[in-house]
PDB file of C-alpha atoms in Angstrom:
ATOM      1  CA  UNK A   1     264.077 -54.835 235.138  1.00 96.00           C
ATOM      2  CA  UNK A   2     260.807 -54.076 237.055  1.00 97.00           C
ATOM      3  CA  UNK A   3     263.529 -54.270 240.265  1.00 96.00           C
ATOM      4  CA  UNK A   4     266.271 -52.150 238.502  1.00 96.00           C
ATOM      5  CA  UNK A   5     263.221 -49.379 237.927  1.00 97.00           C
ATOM      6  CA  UNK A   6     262.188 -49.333 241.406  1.00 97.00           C
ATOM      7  CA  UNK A   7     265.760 -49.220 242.758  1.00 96.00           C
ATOM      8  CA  UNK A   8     266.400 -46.095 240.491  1.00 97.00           C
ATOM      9  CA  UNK A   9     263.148 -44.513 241.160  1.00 97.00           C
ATOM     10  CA  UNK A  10     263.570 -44.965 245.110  1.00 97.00           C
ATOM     11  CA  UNK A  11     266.967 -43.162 244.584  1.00 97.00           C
ATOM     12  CA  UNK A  12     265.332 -40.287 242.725  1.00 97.00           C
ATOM     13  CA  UNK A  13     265.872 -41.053 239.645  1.00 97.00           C
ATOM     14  CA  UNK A  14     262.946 -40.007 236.704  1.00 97.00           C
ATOM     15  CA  UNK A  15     262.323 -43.601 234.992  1.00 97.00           C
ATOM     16  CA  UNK A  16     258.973 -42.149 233.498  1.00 97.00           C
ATOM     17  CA  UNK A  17     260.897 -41.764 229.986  1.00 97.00           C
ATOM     18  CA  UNK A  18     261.052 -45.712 229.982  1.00 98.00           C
ATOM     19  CA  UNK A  19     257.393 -46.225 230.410  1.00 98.00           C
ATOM     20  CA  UNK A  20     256.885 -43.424 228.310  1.00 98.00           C
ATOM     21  CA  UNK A  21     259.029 -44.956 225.573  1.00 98.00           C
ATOM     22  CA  UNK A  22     257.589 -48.405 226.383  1.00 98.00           C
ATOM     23  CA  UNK A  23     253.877 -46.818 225.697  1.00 98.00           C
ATOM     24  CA  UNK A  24     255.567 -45.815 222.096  1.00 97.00           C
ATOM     25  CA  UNK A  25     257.329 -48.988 220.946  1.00 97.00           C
ATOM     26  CA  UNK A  26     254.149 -51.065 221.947  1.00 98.00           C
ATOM     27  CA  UNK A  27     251.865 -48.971 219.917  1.00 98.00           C
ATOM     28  CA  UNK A  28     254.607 -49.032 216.548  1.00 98.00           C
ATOM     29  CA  UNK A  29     255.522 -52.426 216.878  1.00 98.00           C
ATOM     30  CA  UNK A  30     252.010 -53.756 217.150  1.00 98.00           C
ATOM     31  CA  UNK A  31     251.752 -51.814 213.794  1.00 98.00           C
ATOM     32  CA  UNK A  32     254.773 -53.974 212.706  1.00 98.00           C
ATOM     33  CA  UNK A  33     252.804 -56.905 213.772  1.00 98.00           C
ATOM     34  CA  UNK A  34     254.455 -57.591 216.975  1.00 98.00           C
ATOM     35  CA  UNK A  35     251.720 -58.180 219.781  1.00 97.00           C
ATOM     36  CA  UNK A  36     253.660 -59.464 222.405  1.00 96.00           C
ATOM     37  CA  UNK A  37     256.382 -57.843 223.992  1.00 97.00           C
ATOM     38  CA  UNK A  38     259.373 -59.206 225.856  1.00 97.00           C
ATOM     39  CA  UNK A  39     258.314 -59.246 229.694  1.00 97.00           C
ATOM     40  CA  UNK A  40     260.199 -56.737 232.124  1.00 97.00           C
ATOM     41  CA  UNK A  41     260.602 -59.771 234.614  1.00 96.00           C
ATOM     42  CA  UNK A  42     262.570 -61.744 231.383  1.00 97.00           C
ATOM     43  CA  UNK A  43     265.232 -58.745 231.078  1.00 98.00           C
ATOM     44  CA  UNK A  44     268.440 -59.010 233.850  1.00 98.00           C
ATOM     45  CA  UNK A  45     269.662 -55.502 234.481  1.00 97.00           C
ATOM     46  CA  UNK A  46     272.809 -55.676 235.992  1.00 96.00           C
ATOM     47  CA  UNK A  47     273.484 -52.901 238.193  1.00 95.00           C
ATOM     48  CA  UNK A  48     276.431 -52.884 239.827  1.00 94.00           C
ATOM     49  CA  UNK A  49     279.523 -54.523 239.285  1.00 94.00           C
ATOM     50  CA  UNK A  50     282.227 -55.901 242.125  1.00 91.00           C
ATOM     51  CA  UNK A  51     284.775 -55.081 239.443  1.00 90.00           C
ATOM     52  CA  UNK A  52     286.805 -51.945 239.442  1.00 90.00           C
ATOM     53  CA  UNK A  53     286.276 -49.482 237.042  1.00 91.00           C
ATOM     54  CA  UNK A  54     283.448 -51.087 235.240  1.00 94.00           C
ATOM     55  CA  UNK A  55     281.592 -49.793 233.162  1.00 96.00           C
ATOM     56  CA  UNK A  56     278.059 -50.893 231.441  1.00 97.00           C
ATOM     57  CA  UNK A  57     275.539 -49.918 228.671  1.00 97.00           C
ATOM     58  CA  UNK A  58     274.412 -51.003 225.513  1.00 98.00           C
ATOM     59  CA  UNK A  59     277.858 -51.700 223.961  1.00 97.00           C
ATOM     60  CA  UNK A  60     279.063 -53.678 227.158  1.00 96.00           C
ATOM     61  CA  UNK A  61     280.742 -56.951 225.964  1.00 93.00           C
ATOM     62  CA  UNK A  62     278.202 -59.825 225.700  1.00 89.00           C
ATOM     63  CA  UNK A  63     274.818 -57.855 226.712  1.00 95.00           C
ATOM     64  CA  UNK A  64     271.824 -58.514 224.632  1.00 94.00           C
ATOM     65  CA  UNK A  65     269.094 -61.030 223.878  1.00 96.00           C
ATOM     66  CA  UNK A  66     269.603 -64.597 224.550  1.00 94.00           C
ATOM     67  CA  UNK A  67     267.299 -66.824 222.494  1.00 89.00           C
ATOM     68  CA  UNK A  68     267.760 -70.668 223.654  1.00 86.00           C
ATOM     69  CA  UNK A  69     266.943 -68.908 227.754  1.00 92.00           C
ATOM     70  CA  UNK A  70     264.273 -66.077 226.322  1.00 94.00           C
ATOM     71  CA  UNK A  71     265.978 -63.609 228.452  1.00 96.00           C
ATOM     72  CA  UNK A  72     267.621 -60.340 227.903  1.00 97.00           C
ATOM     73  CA  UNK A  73     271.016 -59.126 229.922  1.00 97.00           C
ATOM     74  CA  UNK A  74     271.816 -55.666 230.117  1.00 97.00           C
ATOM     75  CA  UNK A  75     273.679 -53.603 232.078  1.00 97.00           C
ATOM     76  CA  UNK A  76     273.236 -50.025 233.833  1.00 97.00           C
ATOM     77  CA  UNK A  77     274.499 -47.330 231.653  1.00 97.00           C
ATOM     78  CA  UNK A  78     277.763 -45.585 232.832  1.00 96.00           C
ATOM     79  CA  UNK A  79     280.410 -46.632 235.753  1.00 95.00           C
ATOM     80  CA  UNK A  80     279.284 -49.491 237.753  1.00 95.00           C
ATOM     81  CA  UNK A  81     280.724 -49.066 241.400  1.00 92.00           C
ATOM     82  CA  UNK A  82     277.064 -47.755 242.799  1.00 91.00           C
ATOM     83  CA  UNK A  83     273.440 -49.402 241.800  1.00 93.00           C
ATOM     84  CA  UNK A  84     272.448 -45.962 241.227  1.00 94.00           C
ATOM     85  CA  UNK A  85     273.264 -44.424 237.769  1.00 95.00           C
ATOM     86  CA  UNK A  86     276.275 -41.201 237.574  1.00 94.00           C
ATOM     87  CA  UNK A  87     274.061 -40.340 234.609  1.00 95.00           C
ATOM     88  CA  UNK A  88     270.476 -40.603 235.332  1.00 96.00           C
ATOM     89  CA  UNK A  89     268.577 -39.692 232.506  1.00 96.00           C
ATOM     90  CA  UNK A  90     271.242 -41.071 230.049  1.00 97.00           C
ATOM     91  CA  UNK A  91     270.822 -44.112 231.691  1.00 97.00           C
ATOM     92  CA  UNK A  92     266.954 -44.657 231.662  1.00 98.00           C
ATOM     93  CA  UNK A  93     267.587 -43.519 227.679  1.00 97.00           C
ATOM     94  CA  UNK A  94     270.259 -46.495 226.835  1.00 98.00           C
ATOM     95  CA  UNK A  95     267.785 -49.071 229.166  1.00 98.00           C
ATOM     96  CA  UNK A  96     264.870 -48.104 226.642  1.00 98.00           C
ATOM     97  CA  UNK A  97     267.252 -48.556 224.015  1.00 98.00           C
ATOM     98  CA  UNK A  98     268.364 -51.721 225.158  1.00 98.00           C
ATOM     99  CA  UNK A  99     264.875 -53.240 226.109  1.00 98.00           C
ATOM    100  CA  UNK A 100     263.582 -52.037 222.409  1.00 98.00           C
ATOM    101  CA  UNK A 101     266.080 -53.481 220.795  1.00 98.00           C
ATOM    102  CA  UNK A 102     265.524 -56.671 222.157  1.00 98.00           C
ATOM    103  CA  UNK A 103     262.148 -56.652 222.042  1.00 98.00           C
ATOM    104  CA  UNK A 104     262.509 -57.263 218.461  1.00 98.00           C
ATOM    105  CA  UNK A 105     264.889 -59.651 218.969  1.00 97.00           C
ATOM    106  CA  UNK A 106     262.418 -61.661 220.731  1.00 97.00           C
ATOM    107  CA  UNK A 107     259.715 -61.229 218.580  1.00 97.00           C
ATOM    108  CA  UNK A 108     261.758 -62.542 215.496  1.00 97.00           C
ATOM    109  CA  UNK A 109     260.311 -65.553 213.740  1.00 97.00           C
ATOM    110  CA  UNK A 110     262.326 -68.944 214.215  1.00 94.00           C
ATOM    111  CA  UNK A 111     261.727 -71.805 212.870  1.00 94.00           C
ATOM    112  CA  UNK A 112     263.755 -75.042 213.999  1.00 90.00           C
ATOM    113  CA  UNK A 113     264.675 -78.913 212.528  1.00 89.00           C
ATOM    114  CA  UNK A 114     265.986 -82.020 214.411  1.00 89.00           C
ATOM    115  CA  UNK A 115     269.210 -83.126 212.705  1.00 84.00           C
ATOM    116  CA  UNK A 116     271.527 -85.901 213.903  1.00 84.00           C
ATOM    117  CA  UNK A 117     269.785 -85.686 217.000  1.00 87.00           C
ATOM    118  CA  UNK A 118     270.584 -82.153 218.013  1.00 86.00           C
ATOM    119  CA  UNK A 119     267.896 -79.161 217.361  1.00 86.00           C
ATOM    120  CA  UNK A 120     269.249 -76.521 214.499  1.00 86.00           C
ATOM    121  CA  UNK A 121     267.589 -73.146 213.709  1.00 88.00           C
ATOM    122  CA  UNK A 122     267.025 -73.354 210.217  1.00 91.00           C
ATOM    123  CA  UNK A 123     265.056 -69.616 209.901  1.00 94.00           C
ATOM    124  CA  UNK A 124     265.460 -66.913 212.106  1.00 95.00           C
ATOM    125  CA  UNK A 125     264.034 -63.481 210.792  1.00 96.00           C
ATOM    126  CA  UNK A 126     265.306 -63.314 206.721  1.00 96.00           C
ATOM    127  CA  UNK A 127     268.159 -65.323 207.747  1.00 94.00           C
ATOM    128  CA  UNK A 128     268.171 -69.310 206.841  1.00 94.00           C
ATOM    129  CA  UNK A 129     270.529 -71.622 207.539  1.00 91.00           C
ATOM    130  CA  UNK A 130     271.368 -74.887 206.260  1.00 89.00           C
ATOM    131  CA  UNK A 131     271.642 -78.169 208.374  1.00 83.00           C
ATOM    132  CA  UNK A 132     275.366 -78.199 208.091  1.00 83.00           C
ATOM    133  CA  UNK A 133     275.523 -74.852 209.296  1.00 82.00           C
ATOM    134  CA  UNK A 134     275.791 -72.878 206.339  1.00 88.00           C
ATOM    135  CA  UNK A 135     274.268 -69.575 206.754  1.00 91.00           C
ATOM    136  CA  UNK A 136     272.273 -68.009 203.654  1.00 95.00           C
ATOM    137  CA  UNK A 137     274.251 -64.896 203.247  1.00 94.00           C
ATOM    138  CA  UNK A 138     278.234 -64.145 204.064  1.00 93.00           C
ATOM    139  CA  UNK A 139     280.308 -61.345 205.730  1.00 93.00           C
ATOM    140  CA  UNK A 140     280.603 -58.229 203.795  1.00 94.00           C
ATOM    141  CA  UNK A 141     284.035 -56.972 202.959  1.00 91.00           C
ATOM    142  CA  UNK A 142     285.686 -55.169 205.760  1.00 86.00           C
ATOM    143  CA  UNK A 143     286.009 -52.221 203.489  1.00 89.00           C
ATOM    144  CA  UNK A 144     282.607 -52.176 202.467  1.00 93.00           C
ATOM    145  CA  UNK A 145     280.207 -48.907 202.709  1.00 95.00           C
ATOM    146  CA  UNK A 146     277.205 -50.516 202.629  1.00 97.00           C
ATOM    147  CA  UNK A 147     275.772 -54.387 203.551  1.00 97.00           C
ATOM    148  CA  UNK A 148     274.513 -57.416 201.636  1.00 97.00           C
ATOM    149  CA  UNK A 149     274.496 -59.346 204.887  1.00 97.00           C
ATOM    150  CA  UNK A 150     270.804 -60.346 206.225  1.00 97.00           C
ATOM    151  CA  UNK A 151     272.652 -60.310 209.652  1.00 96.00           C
ATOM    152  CA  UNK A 152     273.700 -56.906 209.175  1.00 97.00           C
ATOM    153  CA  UNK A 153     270.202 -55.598 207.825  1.00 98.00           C
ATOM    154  CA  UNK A 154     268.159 -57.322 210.528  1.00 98.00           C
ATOM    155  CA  UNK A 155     270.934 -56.068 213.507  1.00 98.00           C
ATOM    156  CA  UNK A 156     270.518 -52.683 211.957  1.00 98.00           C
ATOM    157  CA  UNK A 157     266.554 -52.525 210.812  1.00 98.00           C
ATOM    158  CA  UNK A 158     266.092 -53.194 214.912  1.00 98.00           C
ATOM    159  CA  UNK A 159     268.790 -50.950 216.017  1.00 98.00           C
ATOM    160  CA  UNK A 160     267.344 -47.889 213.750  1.00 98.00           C
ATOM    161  CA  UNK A 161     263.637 -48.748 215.276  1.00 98.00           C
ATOM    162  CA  UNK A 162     265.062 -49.180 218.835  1.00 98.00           C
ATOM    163  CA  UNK A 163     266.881 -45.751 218.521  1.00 98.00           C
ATOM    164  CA  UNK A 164     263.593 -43.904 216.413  1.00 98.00           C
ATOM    165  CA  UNK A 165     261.732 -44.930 219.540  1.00 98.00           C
ATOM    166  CA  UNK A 166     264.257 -43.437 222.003  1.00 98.00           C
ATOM    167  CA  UNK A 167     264.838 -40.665 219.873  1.00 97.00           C
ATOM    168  CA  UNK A 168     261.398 -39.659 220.229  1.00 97.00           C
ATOM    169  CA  UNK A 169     261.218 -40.096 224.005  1.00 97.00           C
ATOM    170  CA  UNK A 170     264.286 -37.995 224.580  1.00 96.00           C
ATOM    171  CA  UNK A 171     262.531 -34.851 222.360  1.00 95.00           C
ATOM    172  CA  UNK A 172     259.347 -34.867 225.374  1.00 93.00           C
ATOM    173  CA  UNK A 173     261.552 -34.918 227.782  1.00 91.00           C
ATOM    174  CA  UNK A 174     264.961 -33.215 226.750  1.00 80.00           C
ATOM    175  CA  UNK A 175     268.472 -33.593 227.856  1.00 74.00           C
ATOM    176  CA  UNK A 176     271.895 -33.095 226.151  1.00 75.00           C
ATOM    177  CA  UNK A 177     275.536 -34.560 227.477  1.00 78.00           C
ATOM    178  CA  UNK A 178     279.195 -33.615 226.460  1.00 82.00           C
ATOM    179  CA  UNK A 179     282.323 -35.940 226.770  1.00 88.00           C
ATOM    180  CA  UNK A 180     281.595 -39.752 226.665  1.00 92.00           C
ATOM    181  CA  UNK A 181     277.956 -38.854 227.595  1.00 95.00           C
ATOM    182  CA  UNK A 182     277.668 -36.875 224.850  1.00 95.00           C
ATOM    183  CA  UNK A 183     278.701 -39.661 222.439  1.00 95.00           C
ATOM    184  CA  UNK A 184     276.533 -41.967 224.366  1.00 96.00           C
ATOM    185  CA  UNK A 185     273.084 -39.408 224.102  1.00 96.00           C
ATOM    186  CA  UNK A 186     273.765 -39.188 220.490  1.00 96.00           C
ATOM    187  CA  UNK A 187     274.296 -43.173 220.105  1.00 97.00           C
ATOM    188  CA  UNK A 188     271.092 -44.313 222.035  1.00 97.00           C
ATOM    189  CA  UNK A 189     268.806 -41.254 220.101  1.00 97.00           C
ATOM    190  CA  UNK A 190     271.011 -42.263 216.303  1.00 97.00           C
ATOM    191  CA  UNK A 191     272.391 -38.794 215.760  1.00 95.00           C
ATOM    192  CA  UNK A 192     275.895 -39.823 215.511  1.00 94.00           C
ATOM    193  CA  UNK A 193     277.240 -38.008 212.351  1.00 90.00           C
ATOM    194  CA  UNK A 194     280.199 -38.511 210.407  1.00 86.00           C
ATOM    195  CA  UNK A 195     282.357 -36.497 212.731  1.00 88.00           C
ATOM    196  CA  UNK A 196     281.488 -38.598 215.441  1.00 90.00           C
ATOM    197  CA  UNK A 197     282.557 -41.336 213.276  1.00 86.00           C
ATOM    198  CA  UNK A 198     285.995 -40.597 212.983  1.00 85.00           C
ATOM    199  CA  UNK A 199     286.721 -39.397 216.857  1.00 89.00           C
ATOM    200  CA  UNK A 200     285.275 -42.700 217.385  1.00 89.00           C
ATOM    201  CA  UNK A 201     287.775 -44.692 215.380  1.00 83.00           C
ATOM    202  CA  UNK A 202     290.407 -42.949 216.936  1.00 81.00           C
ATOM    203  CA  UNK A 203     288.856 -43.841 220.278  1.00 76.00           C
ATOM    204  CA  UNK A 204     292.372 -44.924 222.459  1.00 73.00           C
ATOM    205  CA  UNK A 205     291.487 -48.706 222.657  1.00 72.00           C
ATOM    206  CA  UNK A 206     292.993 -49.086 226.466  1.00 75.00           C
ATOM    207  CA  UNK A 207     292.119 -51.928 227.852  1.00 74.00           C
ATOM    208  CA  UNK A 208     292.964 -50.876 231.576  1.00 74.00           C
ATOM    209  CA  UNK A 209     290.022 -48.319 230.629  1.00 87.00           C
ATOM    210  CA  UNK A 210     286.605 -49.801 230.233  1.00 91.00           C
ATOM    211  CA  UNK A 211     285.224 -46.343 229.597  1.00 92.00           C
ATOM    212  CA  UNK A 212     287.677 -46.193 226.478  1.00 91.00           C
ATOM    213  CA  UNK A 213     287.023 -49.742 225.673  1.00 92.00           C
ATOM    214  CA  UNK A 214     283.322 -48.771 225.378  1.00 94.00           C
ATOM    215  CA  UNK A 215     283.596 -45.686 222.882  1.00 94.00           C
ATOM    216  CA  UNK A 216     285.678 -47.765 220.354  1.00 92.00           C
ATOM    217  CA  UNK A 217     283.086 -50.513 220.430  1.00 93.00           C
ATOM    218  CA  UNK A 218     280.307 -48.157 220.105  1.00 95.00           C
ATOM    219  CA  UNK A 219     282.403 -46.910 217.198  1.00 94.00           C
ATOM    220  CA  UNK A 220     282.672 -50.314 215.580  1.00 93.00           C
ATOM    221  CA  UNK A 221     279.330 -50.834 215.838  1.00 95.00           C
ATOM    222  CA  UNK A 222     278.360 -47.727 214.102  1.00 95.00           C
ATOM    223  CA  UNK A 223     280.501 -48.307 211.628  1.00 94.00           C
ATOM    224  CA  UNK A 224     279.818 -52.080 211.027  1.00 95.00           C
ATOM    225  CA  UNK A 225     276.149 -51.844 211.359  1.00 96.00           C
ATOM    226  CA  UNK A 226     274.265 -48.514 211.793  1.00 96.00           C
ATOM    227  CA  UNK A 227     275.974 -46.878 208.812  1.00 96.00           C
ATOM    228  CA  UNK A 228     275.712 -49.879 206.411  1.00 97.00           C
ATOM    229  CA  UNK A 229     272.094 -50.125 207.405  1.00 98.00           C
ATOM    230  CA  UNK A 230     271.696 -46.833 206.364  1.00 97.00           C
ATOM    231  CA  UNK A 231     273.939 -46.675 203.568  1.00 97.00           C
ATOM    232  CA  UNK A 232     271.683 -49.785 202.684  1.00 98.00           C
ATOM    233  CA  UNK A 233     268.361 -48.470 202.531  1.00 98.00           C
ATOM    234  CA  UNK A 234     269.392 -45.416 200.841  1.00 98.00           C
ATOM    235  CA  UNK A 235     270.657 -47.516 197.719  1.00 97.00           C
ATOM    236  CA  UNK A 236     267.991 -50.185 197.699  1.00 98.00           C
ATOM    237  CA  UNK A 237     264.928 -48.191 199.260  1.00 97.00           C
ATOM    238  CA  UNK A 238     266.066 -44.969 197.970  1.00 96.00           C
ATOM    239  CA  UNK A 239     263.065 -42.441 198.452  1.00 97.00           C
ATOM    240  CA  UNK A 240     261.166 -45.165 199.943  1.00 98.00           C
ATOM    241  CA  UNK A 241     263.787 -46.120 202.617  1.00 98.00           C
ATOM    242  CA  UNK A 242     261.156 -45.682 205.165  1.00 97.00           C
ATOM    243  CA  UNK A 243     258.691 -48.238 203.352  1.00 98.00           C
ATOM    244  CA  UNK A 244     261.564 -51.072 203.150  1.00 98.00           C
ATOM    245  CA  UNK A 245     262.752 -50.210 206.928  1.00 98.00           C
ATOM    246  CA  UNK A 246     259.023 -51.314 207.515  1.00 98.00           C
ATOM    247  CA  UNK A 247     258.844 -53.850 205.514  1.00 98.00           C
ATOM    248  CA  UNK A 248     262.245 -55.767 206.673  1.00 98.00           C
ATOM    249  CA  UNK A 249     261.241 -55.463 209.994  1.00 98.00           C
ATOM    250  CA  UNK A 250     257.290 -56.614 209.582  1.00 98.00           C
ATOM    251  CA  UNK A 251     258.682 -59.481 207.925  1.00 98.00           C
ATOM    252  CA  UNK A 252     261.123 -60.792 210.136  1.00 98.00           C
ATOM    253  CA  UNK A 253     258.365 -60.506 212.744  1.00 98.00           C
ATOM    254  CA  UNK A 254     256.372 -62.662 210.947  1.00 97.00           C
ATOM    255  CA  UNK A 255     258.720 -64.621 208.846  1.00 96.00           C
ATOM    256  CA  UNK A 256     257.309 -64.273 205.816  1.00 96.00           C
ATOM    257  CA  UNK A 257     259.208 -62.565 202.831  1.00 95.00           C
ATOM    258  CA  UNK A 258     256.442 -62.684 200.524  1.00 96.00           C
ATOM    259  CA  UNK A 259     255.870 -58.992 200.408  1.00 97.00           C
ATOM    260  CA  UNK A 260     259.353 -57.809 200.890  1.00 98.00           C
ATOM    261  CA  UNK A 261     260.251 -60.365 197.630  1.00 97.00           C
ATOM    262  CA  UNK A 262     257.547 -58.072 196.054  1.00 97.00           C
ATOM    263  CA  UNK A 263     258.762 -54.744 196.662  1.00 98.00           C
ATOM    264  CA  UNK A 264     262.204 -55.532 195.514  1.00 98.00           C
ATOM    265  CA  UNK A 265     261.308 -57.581 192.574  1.00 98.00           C
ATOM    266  CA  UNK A 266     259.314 -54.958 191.484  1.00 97.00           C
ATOM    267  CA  UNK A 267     261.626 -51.929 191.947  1.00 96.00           C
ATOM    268  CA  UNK A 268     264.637 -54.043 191.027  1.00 97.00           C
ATOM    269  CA  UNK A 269     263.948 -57.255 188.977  1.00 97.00           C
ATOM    270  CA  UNK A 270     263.151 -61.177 189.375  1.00 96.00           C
ATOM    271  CA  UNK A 271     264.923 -62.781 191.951  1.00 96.00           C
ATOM    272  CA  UNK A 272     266.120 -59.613 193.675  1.00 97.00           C
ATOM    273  CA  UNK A 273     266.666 -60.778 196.850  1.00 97.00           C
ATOM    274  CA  UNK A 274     268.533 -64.056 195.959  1.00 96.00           C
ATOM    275  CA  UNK A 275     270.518 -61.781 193.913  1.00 95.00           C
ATOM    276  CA  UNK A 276     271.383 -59.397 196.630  1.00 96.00           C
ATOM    277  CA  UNK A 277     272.001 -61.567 199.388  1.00 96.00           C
ATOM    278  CA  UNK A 278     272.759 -65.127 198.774  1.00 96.00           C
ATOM    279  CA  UNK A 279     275.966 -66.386 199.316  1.00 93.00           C
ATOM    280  CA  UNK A 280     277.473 -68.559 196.345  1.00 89.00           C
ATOM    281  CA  UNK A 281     277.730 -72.401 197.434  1.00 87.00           C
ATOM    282  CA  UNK A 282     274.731 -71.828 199.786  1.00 90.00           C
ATOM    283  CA  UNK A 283     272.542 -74.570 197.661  1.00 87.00           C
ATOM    284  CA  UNK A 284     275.271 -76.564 196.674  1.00 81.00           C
ATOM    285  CA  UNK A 285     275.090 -80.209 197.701  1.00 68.00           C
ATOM    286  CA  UNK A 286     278.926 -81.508 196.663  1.00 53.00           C
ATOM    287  CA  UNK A 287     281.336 -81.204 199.406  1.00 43.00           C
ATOM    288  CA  UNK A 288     283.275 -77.992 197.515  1.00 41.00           C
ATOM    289  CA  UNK A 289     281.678 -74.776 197.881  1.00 40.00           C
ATOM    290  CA  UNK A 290     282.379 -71.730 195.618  1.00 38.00           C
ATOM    291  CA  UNK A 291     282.610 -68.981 198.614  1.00 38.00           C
ATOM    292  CA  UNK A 292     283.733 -66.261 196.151  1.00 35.00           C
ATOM    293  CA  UNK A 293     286.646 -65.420 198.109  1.00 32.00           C
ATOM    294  CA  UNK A 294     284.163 -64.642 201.229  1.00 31.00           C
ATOM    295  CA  UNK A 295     283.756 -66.566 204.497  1.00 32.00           C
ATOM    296  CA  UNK A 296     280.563 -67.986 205.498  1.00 30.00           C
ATOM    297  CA  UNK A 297     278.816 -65.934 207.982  1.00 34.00           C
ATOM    298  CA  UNK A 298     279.142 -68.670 211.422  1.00 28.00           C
TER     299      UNK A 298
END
């Protein structure tokens, strides 16, 4: 990243909104308990690409934060046939995006077991996972508005933080975009409203077009994650949505639930989040699990 930065800046490109942003999710997610940030010389930022037509940014196929290698991939915002961005600032935005979002990826609590011989991640975050693989909480229901999937609500809690954080970057130093741009200024700063929504989901999904390509998976996405978070928080968390954003991301920094249990047990009963998200047949030790007409989440 540090090179990516210099390349950019060399070129004439502004890259102060990334430190600037960087000074900002430091300062929050130090209050969220993280202390140690994911080093600029860990994240690969690809940025160029011998293939025609390419085209990178957050919602490029396969970019994000690898655990097992501690590294982050991303690629450069936009098309892909120059190491210098079409869209500058809109490309500095999605790289603080990017690099926020997996900060908190990296800073998620794991814990891990030997079994059979072979290591298995038994915690990461509010997620658990047995030693035959089966995770604590399954898939939601493709027709579902909201999410009762810890994978969801931890994907989502970091995407809404990641976003906040570029948000508030993007108000010091301005900048608006129309066409594709436009959807992508709105995606990297979370204003993408219900209208959005839908043009999305009728993005053409052409795979000869990688520009294309990306607006329908940023439209999945959005869909699939970002609006069940939301839709999430504002049933559970209600006029404290805030407070349990907070509190679901301090604890899967730290890996302790005990005072997200709290919160729920005491605004919604005993055993809360059991009730909410675990899957049925997760404890069971007999060979025939009671899914409940759900998948377990691989």
């Amino acid at each position: 990243m540090p090179q990516a930065l210099n390349l950019w800046q060399e070129a004439g490109v502004d890259v102060s909104p990334f430190h600037d942003g960087h000074a900002l999710l430091r300062e929050r997610y130090a209050e969220l308990g993280l202390h140690h940030l994911l080093p600029l010389d860990r994240v690969l930022v690809a940025v160029r690409s011998t293939r025609p037509g390419a085209f990178g940014g957050f919602h490029h196929p396969n970019q994000g934060y690898r655990y097992l290698q501690m590294q982050a991939v991303i690629t450069m915002y936009g098309g892909m046939n120059e190491a210098v961005p079409e869209a500058p600032a809109l490309a500095v935005l999605d790289l603080l995006r990017a690099y926020a979002h997996d900060c908190l990826h990296y800073g998620s609590y794991r814990s891990y077991q030997l079994h059979g011989g072979e290591v298995v991640r038994t915690q990461y975050g509010l997620n658990f996972r047995r030693q035959d693989g089966r995770s604590y909480s399954a898939p939601d229901r493709g027709t579902s508005p909201t999410t009762r999937n810890i994978g969801v609500v931890m994907e989502g809690a970091c995407d809404r933080e990641s976003r906040s954080i570029t948000r508030r970057t993007a108000a010091t130093h301005g900048g608006t975009a129309a066409g594709i741009n436009g959807f992508a200024f709105r995606d990297v700063t979370g204003q993408l409203d219900s209208a959005d929504a839908v043009e999305l989901a009728g993005a053409p999904k052409d795979p000869a077009s990688e520009s294309t390509t990306y607006l329908a998976s940023m439209g999945r996405y959005e869909a699939n994650v970002n609006t069940r978070y939301r839709a999430f928080l504002a049933e559970i968390g209600q006029a404290e949505a805030e407070d349990l954003h907070s509190l679901i991301l301090s604890s899967t920094i730290s890996g302790d639930m005990t005072l997200l249990c709290a919160w729920l047990d005491c605004r919604h009963g005993p055993g809360t989040f059991a009730a909410m998200f675990m899957a049925p047949g997760y404890l069971s030790v007999s060979g025939s699990i009671d899914l409940g007409g759900l998948t377990l989440a691989s």
